[in-house]
CSV table of C-alpha atoms and ligand atoms in Angstrom, one decimal:
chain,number,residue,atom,x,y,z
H,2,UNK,CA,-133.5,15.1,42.2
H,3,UNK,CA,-135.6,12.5,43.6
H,4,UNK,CA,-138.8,14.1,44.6
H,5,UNK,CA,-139.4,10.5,47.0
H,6,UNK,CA,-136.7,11.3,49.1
H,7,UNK,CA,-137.3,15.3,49.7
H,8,UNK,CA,-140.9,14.8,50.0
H,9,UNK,CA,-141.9,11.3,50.3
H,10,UNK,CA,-144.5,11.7,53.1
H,11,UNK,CA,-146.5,14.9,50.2
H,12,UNK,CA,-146.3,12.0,47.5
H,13,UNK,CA,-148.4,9.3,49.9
H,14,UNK,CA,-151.1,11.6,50.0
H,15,UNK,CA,-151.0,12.7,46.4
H,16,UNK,CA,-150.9,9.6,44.8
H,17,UNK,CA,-154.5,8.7,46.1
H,18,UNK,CA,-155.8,11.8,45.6
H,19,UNK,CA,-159.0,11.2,43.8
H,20,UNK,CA,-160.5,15.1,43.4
H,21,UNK,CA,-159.4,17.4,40.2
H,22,UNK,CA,-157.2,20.0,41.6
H,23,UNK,CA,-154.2,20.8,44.2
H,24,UNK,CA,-153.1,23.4,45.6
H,25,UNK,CA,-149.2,23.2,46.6
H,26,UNK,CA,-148.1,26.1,48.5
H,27,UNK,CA,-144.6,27.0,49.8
H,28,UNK,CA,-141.6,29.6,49.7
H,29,UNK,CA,-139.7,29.7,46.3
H,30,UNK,CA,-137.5,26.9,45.4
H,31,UNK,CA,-139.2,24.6,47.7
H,32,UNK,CA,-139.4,21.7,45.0
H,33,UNK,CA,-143.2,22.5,44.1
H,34,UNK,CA,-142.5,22.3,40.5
H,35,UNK,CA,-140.7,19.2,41.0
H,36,UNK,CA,-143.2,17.3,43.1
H,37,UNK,CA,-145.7,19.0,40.9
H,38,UNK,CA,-144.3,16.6,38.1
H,39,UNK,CA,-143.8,13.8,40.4
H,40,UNK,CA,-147.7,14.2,41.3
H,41,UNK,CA,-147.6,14.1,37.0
H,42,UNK,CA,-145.7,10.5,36.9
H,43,UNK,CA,-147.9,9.3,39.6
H,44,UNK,CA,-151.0,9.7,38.1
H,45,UNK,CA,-149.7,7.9,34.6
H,46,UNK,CA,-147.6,5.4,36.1
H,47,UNK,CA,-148.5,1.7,34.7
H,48,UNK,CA,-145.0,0.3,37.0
H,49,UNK,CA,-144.4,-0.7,40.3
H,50,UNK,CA,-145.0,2.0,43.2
H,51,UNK,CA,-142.5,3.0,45.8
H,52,UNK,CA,-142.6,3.0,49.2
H,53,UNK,CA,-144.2,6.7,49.2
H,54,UNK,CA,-146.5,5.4,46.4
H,55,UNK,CA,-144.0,7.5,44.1
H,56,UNK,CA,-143.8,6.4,40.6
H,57,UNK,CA,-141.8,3.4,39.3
H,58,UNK,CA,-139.8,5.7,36.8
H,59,UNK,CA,-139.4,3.0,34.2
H,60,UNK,CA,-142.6,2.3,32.7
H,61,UNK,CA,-143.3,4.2,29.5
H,62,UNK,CA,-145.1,7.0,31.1
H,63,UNK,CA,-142.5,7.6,33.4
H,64,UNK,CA,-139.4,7.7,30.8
H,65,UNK,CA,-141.6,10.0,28.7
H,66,UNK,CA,-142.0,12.2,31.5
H,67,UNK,CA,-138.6,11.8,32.4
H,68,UNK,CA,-137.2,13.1,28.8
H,69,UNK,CA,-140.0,16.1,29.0
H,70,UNK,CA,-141.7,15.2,26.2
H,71,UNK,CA,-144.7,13.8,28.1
H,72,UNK,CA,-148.3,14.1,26.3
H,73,UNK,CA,-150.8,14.2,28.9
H,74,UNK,CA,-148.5,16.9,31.0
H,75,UNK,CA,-149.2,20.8,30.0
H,76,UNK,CA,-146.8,23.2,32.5
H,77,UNK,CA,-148.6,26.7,32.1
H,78,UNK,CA,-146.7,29.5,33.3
H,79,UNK,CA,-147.2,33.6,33.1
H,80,UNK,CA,-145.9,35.6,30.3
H,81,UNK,CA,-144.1,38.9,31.3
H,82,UNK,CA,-146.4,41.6,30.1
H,83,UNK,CA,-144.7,44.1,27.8
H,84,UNK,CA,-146.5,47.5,28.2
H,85,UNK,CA,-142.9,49.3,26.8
H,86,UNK,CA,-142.0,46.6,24.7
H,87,UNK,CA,-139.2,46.6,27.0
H,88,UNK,CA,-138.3,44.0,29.6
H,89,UNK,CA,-140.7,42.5,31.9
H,90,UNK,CA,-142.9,44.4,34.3
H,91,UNK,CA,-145.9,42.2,35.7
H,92,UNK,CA,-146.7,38.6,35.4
H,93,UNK,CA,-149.8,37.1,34.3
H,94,UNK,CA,-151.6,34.5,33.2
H,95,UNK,CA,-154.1,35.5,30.4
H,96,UNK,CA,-157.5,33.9,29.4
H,97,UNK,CA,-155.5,33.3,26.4
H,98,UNK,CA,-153.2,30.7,28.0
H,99,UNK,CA,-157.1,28.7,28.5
H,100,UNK,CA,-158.5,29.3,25.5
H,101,UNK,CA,-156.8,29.2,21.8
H,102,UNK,CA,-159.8,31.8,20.3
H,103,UNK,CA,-158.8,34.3,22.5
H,104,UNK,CA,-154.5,33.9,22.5
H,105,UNK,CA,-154.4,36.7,19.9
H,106,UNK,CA,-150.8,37.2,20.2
H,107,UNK,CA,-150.4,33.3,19.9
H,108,UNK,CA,-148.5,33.5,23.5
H,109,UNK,CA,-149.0,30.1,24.3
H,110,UNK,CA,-148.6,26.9,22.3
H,111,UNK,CA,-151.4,24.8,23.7
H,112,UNK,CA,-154.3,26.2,25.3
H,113,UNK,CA,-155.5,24.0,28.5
H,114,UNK,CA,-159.4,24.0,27.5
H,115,UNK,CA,-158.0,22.4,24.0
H,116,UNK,CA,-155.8,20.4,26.0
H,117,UNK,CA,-158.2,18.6,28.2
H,118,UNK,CA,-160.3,17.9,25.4
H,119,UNK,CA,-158.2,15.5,24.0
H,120,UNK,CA,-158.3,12.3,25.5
H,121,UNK,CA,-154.8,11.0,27.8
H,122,UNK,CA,-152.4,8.8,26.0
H,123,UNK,CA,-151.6,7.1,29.1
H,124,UNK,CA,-154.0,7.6,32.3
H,125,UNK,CA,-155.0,11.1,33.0
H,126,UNK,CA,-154.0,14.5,31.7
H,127,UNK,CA,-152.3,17.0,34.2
H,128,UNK,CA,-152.7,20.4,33.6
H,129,UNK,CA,-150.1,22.2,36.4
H,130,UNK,CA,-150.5,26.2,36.5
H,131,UNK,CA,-146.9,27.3,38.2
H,132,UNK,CA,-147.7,31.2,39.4
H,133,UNK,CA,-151.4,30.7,40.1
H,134,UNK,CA,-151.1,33.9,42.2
H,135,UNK,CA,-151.0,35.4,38.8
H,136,UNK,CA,-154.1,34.0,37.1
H,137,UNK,CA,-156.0,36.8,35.8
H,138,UNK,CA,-159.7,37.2,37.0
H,139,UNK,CA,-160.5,36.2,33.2
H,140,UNK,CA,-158.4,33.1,32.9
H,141,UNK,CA,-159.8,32.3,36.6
H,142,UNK,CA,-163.0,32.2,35.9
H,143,UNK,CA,-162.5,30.4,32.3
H,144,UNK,CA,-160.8,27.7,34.4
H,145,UNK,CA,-163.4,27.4,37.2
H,146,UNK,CA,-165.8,24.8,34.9
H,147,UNK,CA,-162.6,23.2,34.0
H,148,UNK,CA,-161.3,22.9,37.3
H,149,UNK,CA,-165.0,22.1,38.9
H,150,UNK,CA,-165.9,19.5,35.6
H,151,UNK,CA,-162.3,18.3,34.1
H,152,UNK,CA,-163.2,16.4,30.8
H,153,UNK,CA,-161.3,12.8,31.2
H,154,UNK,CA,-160.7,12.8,34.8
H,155,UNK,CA,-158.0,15.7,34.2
H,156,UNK,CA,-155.8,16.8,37.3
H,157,UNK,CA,-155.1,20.5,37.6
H,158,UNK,CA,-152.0,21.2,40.2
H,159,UNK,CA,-151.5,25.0,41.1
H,160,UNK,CA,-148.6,26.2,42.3
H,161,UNK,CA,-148.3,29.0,44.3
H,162,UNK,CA,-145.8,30.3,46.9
H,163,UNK,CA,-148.5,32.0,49.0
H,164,UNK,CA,-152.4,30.5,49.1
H,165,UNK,CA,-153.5,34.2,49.8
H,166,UNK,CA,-152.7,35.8,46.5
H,167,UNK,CA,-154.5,33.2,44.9
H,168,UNK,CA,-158.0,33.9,43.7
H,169,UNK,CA,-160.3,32.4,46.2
H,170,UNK,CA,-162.2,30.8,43.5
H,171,UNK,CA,-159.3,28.4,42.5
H,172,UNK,CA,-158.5,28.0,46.2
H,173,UNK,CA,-162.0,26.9,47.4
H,174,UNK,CA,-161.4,24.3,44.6
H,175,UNK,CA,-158.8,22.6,45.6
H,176,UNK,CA,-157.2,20.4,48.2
H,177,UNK,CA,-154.4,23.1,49.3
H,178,UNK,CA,-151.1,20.9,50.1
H,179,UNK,CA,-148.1,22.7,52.1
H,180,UNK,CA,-144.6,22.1,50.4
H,181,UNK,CA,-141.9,22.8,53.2
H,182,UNK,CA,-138.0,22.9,53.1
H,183,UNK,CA,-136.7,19.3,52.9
H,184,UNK,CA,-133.9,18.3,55.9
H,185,UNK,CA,-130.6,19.2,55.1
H,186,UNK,CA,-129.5,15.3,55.0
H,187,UNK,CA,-132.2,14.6,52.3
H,188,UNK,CA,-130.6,17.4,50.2
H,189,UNK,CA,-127.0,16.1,50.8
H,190,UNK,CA,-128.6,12.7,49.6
H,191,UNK,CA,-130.3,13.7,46.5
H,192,UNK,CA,-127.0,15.9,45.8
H,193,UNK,CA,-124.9,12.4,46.2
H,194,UNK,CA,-127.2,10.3,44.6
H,195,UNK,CA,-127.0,12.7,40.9
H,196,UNK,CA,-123.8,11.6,41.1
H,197,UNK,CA,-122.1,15.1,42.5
H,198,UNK,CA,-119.5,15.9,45.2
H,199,UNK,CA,-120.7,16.9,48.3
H,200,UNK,CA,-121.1,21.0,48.8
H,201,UNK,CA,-121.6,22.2,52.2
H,202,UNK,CA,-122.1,25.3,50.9
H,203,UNK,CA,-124.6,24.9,48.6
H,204,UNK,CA,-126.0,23.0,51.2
H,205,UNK,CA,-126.5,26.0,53.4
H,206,UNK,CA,-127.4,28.4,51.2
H,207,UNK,CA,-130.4,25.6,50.2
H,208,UNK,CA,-131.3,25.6,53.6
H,209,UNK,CA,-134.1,23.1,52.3
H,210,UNK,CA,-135.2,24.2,49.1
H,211,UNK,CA,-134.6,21.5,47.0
H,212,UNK,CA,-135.3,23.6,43.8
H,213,UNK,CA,-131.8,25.3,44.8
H,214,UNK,CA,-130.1,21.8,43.4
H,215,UNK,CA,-131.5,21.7,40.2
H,216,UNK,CA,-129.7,25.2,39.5
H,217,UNK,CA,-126.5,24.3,40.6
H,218,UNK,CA,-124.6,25.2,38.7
H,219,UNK,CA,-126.2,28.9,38.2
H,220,UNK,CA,-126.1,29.4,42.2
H,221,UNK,CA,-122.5,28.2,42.4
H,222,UNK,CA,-121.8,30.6,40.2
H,223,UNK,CA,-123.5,33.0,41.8
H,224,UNK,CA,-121.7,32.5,45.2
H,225,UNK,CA,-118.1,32.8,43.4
H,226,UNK,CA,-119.2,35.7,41.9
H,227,UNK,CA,-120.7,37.1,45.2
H,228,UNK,CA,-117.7,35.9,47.0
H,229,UNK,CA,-115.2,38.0,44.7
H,230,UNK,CA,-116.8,40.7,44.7
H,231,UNK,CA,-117.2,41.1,48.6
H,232,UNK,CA,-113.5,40.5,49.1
H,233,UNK,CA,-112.6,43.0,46.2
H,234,UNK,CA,-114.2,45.7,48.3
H,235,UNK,CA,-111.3,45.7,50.8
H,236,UNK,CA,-109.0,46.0,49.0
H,237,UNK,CA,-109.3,49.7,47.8
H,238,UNK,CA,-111.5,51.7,45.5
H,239,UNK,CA,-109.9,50.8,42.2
H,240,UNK,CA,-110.3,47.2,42.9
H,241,UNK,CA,-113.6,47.6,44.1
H,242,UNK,CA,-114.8,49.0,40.8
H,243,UNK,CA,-113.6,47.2,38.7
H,244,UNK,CA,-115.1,44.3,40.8
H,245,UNK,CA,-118.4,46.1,40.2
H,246,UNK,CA,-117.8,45.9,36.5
H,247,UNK,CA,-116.9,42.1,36.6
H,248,UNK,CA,-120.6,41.6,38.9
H,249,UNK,CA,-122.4,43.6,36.4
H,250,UNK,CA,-121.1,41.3,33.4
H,251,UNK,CA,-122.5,38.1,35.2
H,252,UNK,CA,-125.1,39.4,37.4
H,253,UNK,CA,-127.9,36.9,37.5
H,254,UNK,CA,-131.2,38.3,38.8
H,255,UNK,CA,-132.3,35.3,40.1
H,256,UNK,CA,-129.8,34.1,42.1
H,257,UNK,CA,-127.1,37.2,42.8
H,258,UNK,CA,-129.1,38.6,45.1
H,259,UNK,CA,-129.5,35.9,47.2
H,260,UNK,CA,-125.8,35.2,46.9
H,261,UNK,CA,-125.0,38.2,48.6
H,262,UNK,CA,-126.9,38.1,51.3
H,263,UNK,CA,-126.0,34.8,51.8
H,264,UNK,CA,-122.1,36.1,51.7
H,265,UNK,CA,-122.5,38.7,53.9
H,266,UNK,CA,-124.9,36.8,56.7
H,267,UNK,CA,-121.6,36.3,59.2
H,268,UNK,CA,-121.2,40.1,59.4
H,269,UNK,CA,-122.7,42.2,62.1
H,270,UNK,CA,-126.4,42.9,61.3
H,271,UNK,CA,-126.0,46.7,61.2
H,272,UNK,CA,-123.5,46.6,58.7
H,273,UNK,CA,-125.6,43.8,56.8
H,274,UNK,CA,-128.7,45.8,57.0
H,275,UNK,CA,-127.1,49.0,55.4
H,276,UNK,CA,-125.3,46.8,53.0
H,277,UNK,CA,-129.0,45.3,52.0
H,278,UNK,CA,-130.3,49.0,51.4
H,279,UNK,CA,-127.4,49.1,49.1
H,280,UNK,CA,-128.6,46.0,47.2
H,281,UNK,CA,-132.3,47.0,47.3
H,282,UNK,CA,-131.4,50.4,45.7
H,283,UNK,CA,-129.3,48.2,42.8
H,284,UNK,CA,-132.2,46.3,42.4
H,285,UNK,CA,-134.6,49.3,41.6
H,286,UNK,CA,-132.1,51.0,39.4
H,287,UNK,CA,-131.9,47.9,37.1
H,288,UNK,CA,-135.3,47.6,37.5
H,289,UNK,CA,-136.0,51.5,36.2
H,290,UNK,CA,-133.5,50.8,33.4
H,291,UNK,CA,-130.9,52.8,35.3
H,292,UNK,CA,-127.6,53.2,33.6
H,293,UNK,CA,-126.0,49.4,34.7
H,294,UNK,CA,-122.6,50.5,35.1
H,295,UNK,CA,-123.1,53.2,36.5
H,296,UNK,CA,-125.6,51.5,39.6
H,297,UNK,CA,-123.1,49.1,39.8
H,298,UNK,CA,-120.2,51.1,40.4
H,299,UNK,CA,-122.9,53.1,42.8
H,300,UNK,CA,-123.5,49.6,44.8
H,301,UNK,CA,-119.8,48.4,45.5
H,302,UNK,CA,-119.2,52.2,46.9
H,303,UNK,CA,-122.1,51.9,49.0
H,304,UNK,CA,-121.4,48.2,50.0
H,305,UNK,CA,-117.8,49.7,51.1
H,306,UNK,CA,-119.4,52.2,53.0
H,307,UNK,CA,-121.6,49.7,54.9
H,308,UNK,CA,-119.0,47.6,55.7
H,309,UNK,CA,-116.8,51.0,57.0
H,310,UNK,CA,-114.2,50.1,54.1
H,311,UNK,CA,-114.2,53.5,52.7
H,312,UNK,CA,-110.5,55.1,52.1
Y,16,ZN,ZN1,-144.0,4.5,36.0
């Protein structure tokens, strides 16, 4: 997806930036991870600029960065902690993601203190921290002489969907950048210029976030799954179940949910509302390692109900 062309007017202001840290803020999906890297390929670029001061995309640093094997680019993201040792409960971002003496569970392959030691192969190391809201108070502050001293001009670039859960010490330290929903048109573009069919409906569903493209195929997926399922609860209990069983085998937690709603947003809001307390309440059962089938098979009855299907 061409980062120029969904956020063109972010990358003029980026590319000059001479401090050591951003701050991009905006709803999930936006496209901050992608402009995030952009920023990246900006900052080692050796080519020709674009018109948004973008980078060229051919030069060496750019076709490294490109094939995401780019050395002077570390992505840092939280691990889910494991109290249980089941699934996830609570992200963070440990002092052991900053620092390779104290990563006693060897969590993270490169450490960003180690990393900005070592000097850039191309122009300037970027460190970019994607869920700074979950820096813990430890990393944070074994970041803050990082962030305030960078050895060899490093860039950090947080990433956060809302500036207040962010530790006001990484805040005050950065240039805080807003990332909004791109225009519908500029999505259609990008779609078109990847080389894919148009898809109003993936379109919509977007509505602007242009991080929604680069999981196409997951979302679409989602939506025919979303789609079946709502039209299987009309047509009697039996069918409605074992709808429930088919959702359960491909439910994806990050974009089924959404898929739903987006599904049900032409019916009247009363029903949509009761049908979303049915979906909240699937949600926490999965979440509490509720029996699956059985909270699925709980869900369609209660999505039947909301939409007055029952028999
Ligand atoms: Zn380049």
């Amino acid at each position: 997806m061409s980062a120029a062309l969904l956020h063109g007017p972010l990358l003029e202001q980026t590319g000059v930036f001479g401090g050591n840290a951003l701050l991009l803020t905006g709803p999930a999906r936006v496209g901050k991870r992608e402009l995030a890297l952009a920023v990246a390929a900006q900052h080692n670029c050796s080519g020709t600029r674009g018109m948004y001061g973008e980078a060229c995309g051919v030069c060496p640093s750019c076709r490294a960065l490109a094939a995401g094997a780019h050395p002077d680019l570390l992505l840092v993201e939280p691990r889910a902690t494991t109290a249980t040792g089941k699934a996830a409960r609570r992200k963070l971002i440990p002092i052991g993601a900053v620092l390779a003496g104290r990563d006693k569970g060897r969590e993270y392959e490169t450490h960003v203190f180690e990393f900005l030691e070592v000097r850039p192969t191309f122009r300037r190391r970027v460190v970019v921290v994607d869920g700074a809201e979950h820096l813990g108070q430890e990393a944070a502050n074994a970041l803050l002489k990082l962030v305030e001293e960078p050895p060899h001009r490093g860039l950090f670039v947080f990433l956060a969907e809302d500036p207040r859960s962010v530790l006001p010490t990484i805040v005050s330290r950065s240039a805080r950048l807003g990332v909004v929903p791109a225009p519908d048109r500029a999505l259609e573009r990008s779609l078109a210029l990847g080389g894919e069919a148009p898809d109003a409906e993936l379109i919509a569903f977007a509505a602007g976030r242009a991080g929604v493209l680069g999981a196409r195929e997951a979302v679409r997926a989602a939506l025919a799954g979303a789609a079946e399922f709502t039209g299987a609860l009309e047509r009697g209990l039996l069918t409605a179940l074992e709808a429930a069983e088919r959702l359960e085998k491909h439910w994806d937690p990050a974009w089924h949910p959404e898929a739903l709603r987006f599904v049900w947003r032409a019916c009247p809001a009363h029903e949509r509302a009761r049908a979303d307390t049915a979906l909240e309440a699937l949600q926490a059962a999965l979440e509490a390692y509720a029996s699956p089938s059985l909270s699925f098979q709980v869900f369609a009855l209660r999505v039947r109900e909301a939409f007055g299907l029952e028999d």
